[in-house]
mmCIF file of C-alpha atoms in Angstrom:
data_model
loop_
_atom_site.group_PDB
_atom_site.id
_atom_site.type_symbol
_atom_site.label_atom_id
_atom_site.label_comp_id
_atom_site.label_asym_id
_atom_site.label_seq_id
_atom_site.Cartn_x
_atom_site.Cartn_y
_atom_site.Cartn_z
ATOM 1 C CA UNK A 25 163.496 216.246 171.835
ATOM 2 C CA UNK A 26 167.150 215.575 172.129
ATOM 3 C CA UNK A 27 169.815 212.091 170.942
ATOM 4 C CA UNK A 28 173.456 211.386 172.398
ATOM 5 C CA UNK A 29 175.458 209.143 169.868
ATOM 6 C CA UNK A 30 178.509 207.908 171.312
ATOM 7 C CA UNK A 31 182.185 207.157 169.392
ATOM 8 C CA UNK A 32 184.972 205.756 170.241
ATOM 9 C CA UNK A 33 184.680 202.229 171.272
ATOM 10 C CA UNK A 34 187.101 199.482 169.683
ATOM 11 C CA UNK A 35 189.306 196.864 170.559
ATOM 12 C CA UNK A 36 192.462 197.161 172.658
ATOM 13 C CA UNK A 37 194.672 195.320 174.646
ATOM 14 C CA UNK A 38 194.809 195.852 178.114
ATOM 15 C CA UNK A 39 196.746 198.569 179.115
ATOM 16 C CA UNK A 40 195.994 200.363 176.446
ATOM 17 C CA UNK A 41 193.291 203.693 176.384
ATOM 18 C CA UNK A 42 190.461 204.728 175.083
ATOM 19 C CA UNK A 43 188.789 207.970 175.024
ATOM 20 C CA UNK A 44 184.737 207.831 174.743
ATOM 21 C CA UNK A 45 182.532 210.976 173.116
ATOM 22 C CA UNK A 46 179.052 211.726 173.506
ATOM 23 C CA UNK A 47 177.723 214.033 170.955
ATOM 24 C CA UNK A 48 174.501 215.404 171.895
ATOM 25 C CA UNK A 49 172.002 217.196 169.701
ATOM 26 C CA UNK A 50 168.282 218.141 169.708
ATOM 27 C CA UNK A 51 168.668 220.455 172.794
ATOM 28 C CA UNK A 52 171.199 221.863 175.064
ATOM 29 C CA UNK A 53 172.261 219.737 177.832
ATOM 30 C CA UNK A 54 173.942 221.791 179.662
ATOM 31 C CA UNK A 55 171.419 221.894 182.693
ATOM 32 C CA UNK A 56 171.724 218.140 182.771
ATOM 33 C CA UNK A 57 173.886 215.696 184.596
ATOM 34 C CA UNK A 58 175.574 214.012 181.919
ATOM 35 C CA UNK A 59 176.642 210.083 183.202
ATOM 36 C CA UNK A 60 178.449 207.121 181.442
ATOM 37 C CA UNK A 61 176.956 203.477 182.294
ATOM 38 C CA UNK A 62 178.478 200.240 180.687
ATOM 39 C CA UNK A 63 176.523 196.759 180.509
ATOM 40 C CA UNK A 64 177.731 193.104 179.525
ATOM 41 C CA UNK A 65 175.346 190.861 178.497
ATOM 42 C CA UNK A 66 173.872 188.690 181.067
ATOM 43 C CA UNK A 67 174.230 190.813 183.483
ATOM 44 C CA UNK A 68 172.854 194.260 184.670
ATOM 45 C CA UNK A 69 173.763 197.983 183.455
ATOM 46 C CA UNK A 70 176.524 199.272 185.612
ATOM 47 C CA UNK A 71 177.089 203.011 186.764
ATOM 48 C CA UNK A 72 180.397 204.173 185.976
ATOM 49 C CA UNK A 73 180.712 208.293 186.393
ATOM 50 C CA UNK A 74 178.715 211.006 186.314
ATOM 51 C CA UNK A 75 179.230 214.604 186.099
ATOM 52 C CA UNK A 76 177.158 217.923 187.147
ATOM 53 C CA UNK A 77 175.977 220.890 185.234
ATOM 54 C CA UNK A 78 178.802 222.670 186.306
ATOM 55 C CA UNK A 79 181.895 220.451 185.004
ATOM 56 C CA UNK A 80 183.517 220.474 188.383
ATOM 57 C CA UNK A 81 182.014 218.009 190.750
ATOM 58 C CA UNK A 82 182.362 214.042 189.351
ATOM 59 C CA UNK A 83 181.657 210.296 190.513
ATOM 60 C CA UNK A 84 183.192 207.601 189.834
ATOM 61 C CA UNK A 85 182.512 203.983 190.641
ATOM 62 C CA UNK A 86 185.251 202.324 192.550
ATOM 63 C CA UNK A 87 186.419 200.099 189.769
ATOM 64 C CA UNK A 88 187.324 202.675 187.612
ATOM 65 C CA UNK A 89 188.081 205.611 190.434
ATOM 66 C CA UNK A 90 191.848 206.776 188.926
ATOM 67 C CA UNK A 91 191.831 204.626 185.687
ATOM 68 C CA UNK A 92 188.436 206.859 184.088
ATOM 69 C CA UNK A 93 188.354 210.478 183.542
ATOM 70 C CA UNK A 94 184.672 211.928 182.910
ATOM 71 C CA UNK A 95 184.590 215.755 181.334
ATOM 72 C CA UNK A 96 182.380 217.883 179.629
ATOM 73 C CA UNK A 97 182.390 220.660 177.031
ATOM 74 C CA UNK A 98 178.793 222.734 177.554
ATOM 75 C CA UNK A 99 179.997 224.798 174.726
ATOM 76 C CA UNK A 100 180.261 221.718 172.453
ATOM 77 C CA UNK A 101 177.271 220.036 174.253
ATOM 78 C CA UNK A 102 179.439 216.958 174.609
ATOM 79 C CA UNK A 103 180.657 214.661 177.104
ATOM 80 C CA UNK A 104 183.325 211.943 177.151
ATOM 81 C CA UNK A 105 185.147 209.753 178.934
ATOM 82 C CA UNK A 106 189.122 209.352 178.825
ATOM 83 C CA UNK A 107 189.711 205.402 179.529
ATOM 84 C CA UNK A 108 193.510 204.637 180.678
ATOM 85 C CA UNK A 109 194.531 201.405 181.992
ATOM 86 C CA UNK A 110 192.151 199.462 180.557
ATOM 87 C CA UNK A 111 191.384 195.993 181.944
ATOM 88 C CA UNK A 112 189.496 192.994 180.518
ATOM 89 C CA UNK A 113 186.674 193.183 183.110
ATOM 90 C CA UNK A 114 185.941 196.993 181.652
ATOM 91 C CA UNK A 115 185.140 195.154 178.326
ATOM 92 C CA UNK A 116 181.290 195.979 177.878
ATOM 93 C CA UNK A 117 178.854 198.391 175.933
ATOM 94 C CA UNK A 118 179.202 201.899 177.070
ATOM 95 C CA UNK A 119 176.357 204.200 177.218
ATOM 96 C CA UNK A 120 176.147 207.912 177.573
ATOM 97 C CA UNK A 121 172.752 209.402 179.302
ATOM 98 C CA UNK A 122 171.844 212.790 180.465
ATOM 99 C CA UNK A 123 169.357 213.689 183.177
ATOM 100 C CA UNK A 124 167.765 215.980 185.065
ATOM 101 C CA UNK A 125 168.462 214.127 188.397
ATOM 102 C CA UNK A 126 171.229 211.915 187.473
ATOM 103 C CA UNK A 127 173.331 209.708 189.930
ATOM 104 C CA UNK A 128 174.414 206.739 189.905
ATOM 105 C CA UNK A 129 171.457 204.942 189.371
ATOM 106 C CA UNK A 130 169.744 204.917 185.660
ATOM 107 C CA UNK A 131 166.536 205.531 186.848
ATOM 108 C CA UNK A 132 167.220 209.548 187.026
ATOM 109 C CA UNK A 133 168.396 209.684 183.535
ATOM 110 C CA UNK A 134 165.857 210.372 180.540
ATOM 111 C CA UNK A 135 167.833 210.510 177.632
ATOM 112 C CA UNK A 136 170.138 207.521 176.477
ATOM 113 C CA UNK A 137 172.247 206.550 173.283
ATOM 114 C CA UNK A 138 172.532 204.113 171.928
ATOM 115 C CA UNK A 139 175.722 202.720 172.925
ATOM 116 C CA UNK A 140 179.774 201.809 171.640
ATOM 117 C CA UNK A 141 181.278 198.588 172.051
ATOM 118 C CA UNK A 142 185.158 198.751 174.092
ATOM 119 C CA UNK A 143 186.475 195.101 173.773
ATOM 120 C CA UNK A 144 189.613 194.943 176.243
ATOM 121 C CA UNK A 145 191.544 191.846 175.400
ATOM 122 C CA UNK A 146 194.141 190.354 177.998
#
């Protein structure tokens, strides 16, 4: 078995940052691509970044390519995500997942939390 739990979220204005953690417990998950994926309701869970085993080699969706920051401490088994410029549109529920063929879609992930509110007002 395994859990993320995610911390963090809150309300800012925009411009402001936010940095995102993902605790996760129950197993190591250091063998797992860890990813970040943020959803608004109404519409459909978005990718944002993911990041391999190895810490190194990270994706970002376009939106937030420069602004977002995704790192990982295997040591720690955590992940977060450093949030600068933050813009209305990036207001949503962020979720942390880990997986053993993560990308950017949420089909390869198989462990979820359960998710931190970021409210970016303008």
């Amino acid at each position: 078995q395994g859990q993320l739990v995610e911390s963090g979220g809150g309300l800012v204005q925009a411009g402001d940052s936010l940095r995102l953690s993902c605790a996760a417990s129950g197993r190591t998950f250091s063998s797992y691509t860890m990813g970040w994926f943020r959803q608004v309701p109404g519409k459909e869970r978005e990718f944002v970044a993911f990041i391999i085993r190895n810490g190194y080699d990270t994706y970002y969706t376009k939106s937030v390519r420069g602004r977002f920051t995704i790192s990982r401490d295997n040591a720690k088994n955590t992940v977060s995500l450093q949030m600068n410029s933050l813009k209305p549109e990036d207001t949503a529920v962020y979720y942390c997942a880990a997986g053993t063929r993560g990308g950017v879609s949420g089909v390869g992930y198989d462990y979820w939390g359960q998710g931190t509110q970021v409210t970016v007002s303008s």
